[in-house]
CSV table of C-alpha atoms (C1' of nucleotides) in Angstrom, one decimal:
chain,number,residue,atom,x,y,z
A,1,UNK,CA,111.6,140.6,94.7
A,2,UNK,CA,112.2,137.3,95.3
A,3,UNK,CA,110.9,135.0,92.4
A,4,UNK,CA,112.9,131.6,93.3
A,5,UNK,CA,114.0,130.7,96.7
A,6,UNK,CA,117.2,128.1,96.0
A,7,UNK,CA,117.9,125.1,96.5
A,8,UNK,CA,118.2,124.0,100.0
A,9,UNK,CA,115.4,126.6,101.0
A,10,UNK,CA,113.0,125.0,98.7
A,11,UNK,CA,113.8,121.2,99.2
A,12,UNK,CA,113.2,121.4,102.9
A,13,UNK,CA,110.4,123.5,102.3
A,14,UNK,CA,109.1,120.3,100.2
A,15,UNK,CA,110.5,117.9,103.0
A,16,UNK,CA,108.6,119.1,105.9
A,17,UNK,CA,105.5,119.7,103.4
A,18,UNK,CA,105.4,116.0,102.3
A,19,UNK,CA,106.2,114.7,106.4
A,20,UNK,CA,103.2,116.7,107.2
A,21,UNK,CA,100.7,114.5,104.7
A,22,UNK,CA,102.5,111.7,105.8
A,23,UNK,CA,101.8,112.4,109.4
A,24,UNK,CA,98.3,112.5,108.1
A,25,UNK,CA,98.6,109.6,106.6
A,26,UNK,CA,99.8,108.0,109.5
A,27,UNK,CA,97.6,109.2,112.1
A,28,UNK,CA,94.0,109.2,110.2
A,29,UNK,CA,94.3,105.4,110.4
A,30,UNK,CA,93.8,105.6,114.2
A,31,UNK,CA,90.9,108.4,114.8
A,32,UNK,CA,89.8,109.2,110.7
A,33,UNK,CA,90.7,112.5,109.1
A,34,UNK,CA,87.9,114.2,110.6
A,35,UNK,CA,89.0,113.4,113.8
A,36,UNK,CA,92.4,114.7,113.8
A,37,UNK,CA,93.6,118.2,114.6
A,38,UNK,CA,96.3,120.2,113.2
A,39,UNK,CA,98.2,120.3,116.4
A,40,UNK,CA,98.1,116.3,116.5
A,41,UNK,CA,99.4,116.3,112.4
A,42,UNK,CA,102.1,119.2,113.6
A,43,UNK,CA,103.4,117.2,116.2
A,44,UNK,CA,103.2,113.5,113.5
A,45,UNK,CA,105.3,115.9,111.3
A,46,UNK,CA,108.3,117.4,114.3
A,47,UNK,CA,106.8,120.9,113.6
A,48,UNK,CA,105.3,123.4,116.2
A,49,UNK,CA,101.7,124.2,115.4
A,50,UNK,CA,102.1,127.2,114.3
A,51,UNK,CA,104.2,126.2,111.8
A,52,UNK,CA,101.2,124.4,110.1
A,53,UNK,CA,100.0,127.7,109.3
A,54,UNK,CA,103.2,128.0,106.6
A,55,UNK,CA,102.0,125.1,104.8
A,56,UNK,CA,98.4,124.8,104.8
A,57,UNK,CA,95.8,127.0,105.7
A,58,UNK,CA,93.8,124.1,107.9
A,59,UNK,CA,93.2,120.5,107.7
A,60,UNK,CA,90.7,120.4,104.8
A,61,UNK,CA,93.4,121.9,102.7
A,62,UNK,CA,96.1,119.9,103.9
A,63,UNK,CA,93.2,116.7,102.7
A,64,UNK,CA,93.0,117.9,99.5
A,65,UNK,CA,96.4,118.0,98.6
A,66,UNK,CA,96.9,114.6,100.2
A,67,UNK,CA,94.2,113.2,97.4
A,68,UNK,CA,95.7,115.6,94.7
A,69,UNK,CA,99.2,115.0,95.3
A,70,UNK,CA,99.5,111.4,96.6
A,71,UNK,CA,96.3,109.5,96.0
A,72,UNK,CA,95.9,110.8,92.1
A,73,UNK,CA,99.6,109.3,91.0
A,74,UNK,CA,98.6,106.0,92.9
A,75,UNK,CA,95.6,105.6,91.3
A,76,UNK,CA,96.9,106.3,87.9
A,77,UNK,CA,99.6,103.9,88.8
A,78,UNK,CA,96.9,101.4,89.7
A,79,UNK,CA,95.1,101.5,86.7
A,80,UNK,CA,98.0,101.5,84.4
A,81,UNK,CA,99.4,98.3,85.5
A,82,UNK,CA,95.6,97.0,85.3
A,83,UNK,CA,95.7,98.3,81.8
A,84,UNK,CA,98.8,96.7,80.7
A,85,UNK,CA,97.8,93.5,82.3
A,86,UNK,CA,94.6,93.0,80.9
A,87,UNK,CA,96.3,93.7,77.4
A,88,UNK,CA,98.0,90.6,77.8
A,89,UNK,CA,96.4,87.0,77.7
A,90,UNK,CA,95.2,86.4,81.6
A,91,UNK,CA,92.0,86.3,82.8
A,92,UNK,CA,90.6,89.6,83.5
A,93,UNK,CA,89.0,88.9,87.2
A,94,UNK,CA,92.9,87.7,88.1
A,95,UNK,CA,94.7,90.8,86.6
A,96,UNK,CA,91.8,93.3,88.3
A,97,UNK,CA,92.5,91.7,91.8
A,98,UNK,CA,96.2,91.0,91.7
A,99,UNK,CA,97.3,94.6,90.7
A,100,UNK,CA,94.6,95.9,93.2
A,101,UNK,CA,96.8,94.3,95.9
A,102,UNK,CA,99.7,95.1,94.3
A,103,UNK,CA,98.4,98.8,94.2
A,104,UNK,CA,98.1,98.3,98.0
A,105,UNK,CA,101.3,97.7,98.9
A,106,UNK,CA,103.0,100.1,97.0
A,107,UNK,CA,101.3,102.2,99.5
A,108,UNK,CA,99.4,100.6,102.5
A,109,UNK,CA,99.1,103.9,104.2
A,110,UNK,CA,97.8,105.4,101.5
A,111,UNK,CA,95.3,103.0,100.4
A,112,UNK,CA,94.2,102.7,103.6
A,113,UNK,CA,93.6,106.7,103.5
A,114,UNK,CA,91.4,105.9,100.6
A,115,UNK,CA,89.1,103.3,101.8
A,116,UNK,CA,88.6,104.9,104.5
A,117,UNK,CA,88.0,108.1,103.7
A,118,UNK,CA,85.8,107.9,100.8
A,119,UNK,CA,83.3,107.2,103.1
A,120,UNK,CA,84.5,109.6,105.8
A,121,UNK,CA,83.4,112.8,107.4
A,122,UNK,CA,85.3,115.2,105.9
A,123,UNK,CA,83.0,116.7,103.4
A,124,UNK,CA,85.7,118.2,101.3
A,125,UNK,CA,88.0,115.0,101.6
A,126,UNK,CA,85.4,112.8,100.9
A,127,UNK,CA,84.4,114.6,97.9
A,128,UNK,CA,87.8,115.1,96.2
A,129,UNK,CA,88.4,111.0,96.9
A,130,UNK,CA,84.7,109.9,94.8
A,131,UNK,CA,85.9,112.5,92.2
A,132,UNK,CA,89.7,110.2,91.6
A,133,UNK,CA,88.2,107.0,92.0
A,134,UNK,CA,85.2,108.2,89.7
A,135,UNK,CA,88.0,108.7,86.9
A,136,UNK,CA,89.8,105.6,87.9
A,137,UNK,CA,86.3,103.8,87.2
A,138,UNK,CA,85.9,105.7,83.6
A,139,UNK,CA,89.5,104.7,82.7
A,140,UNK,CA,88.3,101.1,83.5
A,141,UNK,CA,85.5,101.1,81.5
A,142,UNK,CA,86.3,100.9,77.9
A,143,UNK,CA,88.7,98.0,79.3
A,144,UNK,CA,86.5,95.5,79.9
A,145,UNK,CA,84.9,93.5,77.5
A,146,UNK,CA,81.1,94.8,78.2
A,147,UNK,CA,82.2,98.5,79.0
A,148,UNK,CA,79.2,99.8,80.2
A,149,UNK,CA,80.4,101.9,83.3
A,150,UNK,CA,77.8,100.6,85.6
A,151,UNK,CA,79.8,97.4,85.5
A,152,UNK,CA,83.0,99.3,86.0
A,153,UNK,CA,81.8,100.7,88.6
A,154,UNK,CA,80.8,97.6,90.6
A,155,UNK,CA,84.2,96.0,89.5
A,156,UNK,CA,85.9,99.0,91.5
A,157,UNK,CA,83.1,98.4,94.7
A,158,UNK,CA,83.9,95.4,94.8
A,159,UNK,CA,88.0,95.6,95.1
A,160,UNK,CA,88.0,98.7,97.2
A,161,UNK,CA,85.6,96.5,99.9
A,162,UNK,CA,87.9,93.5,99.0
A,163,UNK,CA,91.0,95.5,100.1
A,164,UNK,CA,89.5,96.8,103.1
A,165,UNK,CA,89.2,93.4,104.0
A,166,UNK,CA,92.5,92.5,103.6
A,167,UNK,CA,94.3,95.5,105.2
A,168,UNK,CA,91.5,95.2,108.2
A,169,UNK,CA,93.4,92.5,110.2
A,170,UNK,CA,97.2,91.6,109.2
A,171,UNK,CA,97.4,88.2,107.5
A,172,UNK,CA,94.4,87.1,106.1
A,173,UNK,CA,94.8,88.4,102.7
A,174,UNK,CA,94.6,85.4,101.1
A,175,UNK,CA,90.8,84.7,101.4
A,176,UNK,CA,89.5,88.4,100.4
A,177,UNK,CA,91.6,87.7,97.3
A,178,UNK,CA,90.1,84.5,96.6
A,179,UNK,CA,86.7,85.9,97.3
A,180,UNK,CA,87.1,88.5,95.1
A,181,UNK,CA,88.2,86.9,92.5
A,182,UNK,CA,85.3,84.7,92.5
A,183,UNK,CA,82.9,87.3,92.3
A,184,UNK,CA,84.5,89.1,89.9
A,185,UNK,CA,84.8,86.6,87.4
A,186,UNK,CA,80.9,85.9,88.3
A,187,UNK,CA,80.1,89.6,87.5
A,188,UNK,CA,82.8,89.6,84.1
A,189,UNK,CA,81.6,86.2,82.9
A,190,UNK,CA,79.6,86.1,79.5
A,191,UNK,CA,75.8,85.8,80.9
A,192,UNK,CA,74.2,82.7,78.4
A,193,UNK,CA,72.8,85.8,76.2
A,194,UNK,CA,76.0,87.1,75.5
A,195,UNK,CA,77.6,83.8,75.0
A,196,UNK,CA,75.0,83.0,72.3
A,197,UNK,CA,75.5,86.7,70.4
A,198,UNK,CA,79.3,86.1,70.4
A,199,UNK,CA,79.9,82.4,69.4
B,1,UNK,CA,65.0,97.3,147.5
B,2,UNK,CA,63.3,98.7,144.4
B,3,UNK,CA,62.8,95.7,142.1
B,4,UNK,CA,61.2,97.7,139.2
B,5,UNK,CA,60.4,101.4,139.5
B,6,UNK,CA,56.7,102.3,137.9
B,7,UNK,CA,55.1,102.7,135.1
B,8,UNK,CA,55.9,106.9,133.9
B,9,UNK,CA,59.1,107.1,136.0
B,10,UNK,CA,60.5,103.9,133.4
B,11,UNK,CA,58.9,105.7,130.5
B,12,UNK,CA,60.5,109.2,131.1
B,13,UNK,CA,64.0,107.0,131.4
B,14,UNK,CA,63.0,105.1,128.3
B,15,UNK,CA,62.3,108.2,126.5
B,16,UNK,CA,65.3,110.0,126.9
B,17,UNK,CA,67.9,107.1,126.0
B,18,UNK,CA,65.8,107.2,122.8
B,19,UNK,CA,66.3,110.8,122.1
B,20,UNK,CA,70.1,110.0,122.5
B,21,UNK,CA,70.1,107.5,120.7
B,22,UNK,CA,68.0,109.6,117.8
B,23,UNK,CA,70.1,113.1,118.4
B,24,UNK,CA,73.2,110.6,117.8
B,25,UNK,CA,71.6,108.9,114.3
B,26,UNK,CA,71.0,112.7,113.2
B,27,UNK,CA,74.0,114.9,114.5
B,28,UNK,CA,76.4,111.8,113.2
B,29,UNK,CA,75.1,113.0,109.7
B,30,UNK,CA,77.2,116.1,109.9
B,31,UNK,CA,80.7,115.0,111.7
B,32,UNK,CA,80.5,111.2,111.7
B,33,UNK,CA,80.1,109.2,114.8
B,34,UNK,CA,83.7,109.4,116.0
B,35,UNK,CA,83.2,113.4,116.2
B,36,UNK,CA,80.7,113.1,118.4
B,37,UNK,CA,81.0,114.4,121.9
B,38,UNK,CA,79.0,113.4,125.3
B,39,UNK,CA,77.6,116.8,125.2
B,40,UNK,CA,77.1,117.4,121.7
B,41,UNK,CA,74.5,114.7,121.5
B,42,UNK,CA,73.1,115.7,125.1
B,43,UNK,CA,72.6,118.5,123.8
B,44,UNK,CA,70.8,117.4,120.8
B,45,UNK,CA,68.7,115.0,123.5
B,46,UNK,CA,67.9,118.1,125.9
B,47,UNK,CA,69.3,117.1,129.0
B,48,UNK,CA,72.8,118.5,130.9
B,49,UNK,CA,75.8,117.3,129.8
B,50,UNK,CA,76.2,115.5,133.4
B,51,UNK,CA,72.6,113.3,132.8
B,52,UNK,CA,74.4,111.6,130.0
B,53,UNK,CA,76.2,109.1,132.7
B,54,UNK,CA,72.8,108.0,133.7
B,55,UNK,CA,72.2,106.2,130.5
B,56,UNK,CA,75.7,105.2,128.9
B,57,UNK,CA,79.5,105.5,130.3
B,58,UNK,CA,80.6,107.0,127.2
B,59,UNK,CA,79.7,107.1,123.8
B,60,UNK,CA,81.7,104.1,122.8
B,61,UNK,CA,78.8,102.4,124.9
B,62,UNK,CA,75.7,104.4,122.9
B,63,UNK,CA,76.9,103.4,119.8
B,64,UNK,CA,76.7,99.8,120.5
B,65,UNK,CA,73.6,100.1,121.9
B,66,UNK,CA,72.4,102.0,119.0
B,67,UNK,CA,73.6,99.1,116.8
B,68,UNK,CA,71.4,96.5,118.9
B,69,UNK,CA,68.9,98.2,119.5
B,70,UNK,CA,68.3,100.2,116.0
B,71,UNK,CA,69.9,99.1,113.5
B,72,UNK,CA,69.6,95.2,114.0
B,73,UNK,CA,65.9,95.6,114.0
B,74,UNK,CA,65.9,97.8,110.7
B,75,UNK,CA,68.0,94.8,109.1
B,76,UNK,CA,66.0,91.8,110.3
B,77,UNK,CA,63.2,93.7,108.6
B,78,UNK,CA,65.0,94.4,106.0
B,79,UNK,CA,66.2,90.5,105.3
B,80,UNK,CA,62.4,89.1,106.1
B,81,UNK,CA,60.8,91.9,103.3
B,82,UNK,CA,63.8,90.7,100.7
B,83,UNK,CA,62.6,86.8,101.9
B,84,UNK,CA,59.4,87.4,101.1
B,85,UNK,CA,59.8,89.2,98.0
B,86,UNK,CA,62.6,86.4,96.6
B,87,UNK,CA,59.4,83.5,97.2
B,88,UNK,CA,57.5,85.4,94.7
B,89,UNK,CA,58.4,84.7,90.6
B,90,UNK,CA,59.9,88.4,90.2
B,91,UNK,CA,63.0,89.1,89.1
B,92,UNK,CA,65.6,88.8,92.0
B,93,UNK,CA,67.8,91.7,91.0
B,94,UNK,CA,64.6,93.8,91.2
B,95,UNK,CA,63.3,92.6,94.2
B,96,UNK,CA,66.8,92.9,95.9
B,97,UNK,CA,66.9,96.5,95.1
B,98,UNK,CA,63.4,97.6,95.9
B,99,UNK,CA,63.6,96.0,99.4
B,100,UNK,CA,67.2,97.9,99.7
B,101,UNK,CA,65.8,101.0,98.8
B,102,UNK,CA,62.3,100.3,100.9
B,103,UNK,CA,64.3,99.5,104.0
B,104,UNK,CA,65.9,103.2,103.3
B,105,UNK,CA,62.9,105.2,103.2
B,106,UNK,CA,61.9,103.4,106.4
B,107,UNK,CA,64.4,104.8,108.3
B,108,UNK,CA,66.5,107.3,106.4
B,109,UNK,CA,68.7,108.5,109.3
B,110,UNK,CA,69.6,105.2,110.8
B,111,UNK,CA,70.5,104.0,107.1
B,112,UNK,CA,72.6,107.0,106.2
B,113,UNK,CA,74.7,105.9,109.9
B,114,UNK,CA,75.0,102.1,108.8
B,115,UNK,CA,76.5,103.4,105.3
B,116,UNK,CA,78.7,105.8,107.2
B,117,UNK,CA,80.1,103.8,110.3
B,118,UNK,CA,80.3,101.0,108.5
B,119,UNK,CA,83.7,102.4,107.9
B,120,UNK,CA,84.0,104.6,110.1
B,121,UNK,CA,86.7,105.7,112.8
B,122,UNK,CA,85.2,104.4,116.2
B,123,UNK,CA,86.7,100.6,115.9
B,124,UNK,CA,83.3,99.2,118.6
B,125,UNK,CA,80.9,100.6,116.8
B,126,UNK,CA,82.5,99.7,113.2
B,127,UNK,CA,82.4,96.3,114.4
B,128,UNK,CA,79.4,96.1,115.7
B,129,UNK,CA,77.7,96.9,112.4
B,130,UNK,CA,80.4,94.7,110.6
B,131,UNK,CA,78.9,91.8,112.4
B,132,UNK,CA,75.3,92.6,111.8
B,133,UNK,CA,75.7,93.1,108.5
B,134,UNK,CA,77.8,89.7,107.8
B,135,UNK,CA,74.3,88.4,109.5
B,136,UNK,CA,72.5,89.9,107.3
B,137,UNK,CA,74.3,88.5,104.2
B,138,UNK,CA,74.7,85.2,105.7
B,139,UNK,CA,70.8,85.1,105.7
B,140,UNK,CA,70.4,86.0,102.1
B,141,UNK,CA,72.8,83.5,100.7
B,142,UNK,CA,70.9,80.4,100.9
B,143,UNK,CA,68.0,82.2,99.3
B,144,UNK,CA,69.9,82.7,96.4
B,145,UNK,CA,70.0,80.5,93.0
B,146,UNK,CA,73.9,80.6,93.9
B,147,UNK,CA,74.2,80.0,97.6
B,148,UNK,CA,77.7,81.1,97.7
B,149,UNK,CA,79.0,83.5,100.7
B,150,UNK,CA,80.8,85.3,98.0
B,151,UNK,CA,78.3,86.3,95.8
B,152,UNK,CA,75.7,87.2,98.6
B,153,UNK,CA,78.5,89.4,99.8
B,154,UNK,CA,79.2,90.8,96.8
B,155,UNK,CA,75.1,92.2,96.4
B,156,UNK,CA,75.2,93.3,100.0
B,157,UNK,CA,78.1,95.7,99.3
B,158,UNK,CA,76.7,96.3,95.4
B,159,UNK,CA,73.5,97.1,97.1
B,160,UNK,CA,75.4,99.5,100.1
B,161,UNK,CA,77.0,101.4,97.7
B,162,UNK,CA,74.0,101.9,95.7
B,163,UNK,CA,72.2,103.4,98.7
B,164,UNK,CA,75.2,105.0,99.6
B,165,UNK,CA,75.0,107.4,96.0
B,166,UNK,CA,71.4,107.6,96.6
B,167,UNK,CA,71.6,109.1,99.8
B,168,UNK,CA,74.6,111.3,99.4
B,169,UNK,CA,72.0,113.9,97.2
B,170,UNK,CA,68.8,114.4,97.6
B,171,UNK,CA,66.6,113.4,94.5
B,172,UNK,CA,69.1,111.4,92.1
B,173,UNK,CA,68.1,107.8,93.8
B,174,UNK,CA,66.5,106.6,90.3
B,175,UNK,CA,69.5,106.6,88.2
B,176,UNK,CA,71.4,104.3,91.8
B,177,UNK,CA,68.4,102.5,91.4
B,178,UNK,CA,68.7,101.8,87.5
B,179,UNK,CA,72.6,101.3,87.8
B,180,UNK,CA,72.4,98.5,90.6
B,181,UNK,CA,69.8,96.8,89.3
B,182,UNK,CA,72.2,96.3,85.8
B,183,UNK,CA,75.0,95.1,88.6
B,184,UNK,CA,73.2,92.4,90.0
B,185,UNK,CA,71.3,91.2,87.0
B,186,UNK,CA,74.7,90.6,85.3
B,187,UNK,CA,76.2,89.4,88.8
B,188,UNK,CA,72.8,86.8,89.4
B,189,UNK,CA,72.7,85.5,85.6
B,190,UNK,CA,73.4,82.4,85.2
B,191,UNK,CA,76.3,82.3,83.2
B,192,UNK,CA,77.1,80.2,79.6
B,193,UNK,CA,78.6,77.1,81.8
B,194,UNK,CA,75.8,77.1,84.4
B,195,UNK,CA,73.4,77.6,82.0
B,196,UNK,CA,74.6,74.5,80.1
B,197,UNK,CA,74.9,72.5,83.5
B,198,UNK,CA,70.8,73.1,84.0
B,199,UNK,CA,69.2,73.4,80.8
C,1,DT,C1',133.0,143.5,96.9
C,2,DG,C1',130.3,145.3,100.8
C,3,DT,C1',126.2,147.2,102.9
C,4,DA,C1',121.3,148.0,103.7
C,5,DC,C1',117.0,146.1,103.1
C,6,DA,C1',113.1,142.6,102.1
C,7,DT,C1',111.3,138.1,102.4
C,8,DC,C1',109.7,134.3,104.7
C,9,DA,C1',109.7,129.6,107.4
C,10,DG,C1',109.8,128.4,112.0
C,11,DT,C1',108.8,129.6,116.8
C,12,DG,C1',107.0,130.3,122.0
C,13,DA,C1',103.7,132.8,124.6
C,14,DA,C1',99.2,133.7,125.2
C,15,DC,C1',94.1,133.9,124.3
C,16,DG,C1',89.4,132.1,124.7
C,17,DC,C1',86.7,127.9,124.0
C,18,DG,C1',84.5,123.4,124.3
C,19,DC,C1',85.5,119.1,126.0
C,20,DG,C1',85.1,114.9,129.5
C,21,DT,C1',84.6,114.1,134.1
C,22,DT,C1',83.8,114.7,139.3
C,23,DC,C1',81.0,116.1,143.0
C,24,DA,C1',77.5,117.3,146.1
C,25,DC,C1',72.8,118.4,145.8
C,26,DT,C1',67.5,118.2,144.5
C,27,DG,C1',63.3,116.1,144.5
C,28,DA,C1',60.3,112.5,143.2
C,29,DT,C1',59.3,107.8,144.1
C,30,DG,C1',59.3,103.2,146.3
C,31,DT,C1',59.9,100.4,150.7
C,32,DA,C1',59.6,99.1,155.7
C,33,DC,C1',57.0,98.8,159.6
D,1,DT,C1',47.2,105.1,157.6
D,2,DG,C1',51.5,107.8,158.7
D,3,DT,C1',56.4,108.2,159.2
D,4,DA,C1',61.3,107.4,158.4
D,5,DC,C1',64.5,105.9,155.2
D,6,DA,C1',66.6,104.3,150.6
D,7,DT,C1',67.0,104.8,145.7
D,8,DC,C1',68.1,107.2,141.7
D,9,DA,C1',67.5,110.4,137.4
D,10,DG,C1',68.6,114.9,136.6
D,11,DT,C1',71.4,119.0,137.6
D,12,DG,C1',74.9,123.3,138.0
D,13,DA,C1',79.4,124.4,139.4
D,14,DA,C1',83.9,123.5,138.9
D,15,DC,C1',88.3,121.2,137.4
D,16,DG,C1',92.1,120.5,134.2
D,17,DC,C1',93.2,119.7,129.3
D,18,DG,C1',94.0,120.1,124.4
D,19,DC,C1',92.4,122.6,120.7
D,20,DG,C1',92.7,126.5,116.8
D,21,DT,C1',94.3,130.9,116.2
D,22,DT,C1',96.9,135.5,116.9
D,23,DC,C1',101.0,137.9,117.5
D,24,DA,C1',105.6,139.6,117.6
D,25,DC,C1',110.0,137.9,117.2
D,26,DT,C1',114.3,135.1,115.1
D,27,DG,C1',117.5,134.2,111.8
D,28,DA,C1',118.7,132.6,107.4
D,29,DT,C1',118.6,133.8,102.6
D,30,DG,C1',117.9,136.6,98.4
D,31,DT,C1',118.0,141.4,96.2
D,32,DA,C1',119.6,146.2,95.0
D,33,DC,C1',123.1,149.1,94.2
DNA sequence: TGTACATCAGTGAACGCGCGTTCACTGATGTAC
DNA sequence: TGTACATCAGTGAACGCGCGTTCACTGATGTAC
């Protein structure tokens, strides 16, 4: 029996694997996940369809792997860089939204998969996207200087609708990150109460 | 020339570009608007596939009208109740919430397809809704203690969200309810250097 | 080393199905005179 | 009032198309001995 194919075998296994996802990736931008077939991905991906069938077993599959294999490393990406940057001196609301954007163009594809898709109609998509960016919220959280996870929360809302903004129409990035920012450091600011507990 | 045909044969014609219009809100649920087919929603309506040219030229065209003629009254409504409630002395952040949540229960169907096309894949319809909704915040802003765009954005989407985790399951809308209230008390409190500025 | 066999990714042909759309027809209703 | 004609919403049959899926086949590669 065969317990390792070698290494050519395996690595374009692997190759047309990931240019299947990335098909996906491509493609959901235009019609949504739910709205795209597996002979539309196979054909993204220079496959026949019936080679789809060797990699995943139909297009839910094939989602969840996208958000397990390529959204999960972004998103811990993301919020490392957050991490390291609010460690240092700057102003939180700056840090959140510049690596955000940053986070964005590492990948616009991608993050453009997740906006979209959180909200989408592919149950099992959908579902596996809330779970990642649930955890990205909780890793937030303790963060922040008031780290109740209600405000995490509304911190992440309020980038991921900022981004969507931005990656909408091509150039006008620029104002979502200035409006962002300005809410942000709204929601982050010590309210009077706070200000007066902490002097 | 027929200038206006009478009275049951415009009712029967009215009727039935409502039951569209309603099989689309609740089949839209399931697959999302853009997964919708012509006779899918016929279907759902009760009338052949070929009777659905007598009303719309595609569904690109329905889900416009469904945005002007549904959803725009559901958020007029919805901004005059959060008016009205914002004139009396309660808390804002309450108030803002309860009229979200109000406006839900209304009309659950046709809020569930605001939440969801709001980012959906069918660009018209996306838009359309878009635009409504930038109304909508646009006519909360002034009423406000901050009038900024930005921050009567940022409750609009706080809000969406909200509604969005409230509708997703069936009876868990109190703890959306508690966790965007927090939100937008901490977003609308005046913070230390306002509070200073207005004593 | 050579030979026989097993595995498995990729493929083309073929299937049945639901789709959007066209078309000619129906019957009820309104208009002209 | 009666008669001839126009309008128009709803319809069933039919079309071509792309879809998901099945199947048997191929050829390259790994394994056994």
């Amino acid at each position: 029996m065969v317990l390792r194919a070698k290494p050519e075998k395996v690595e374009e296994r692997e190759r047309i694997r990931l240019a299947l996802l990335r098909a996906t990736l491509l493609l959901a931008a235009r019609h949504g996940f739910a709205g795209l077939g597996l002979r539309e991905v196979s054909r993204g991906a220079e496959i026949a369809p019936t080679s789809f069938y060797r990699h995943f077993a139909d297009m839910a599959e094939l989602g969840i792997a996208l958000v397990d294999e390529l959204v999960a490393p972004l998103l811990h990406d993301w919020l490392e860089q957050t991490s390291l940057g609010l460690a240092s001196a700057r102003l939180p609301a700056q840090v959140l939204v510049e690596q955000a954007f940053a986070a964005a163009q590492r990948d616009r594809d991608l993050m453009r998969f997740v906006l979209a898709e959180r909200g989408g109609a592919m149950p099992s998509c959908r579902a596996a996207l809330r779970r990642e960016l649930a955890e990205w919220s909780a890793g937030l959280a303790p963060l922040l200087d008031d780290p109740s996870p209600h405000i995490a929360d509304a911190v992440l809302t309020l980038l991921l609708e900022s981004l969507s903004e931005a990656l909408e129409d091509g150039g006008g990035a620029q104002a979502a990150i200035d409006k962002v920012e300005a809410q942000l450091t709204r929601l982050l600011a010590a309210p009077a109460e706070r200000a007066r507990k902490k002097p």
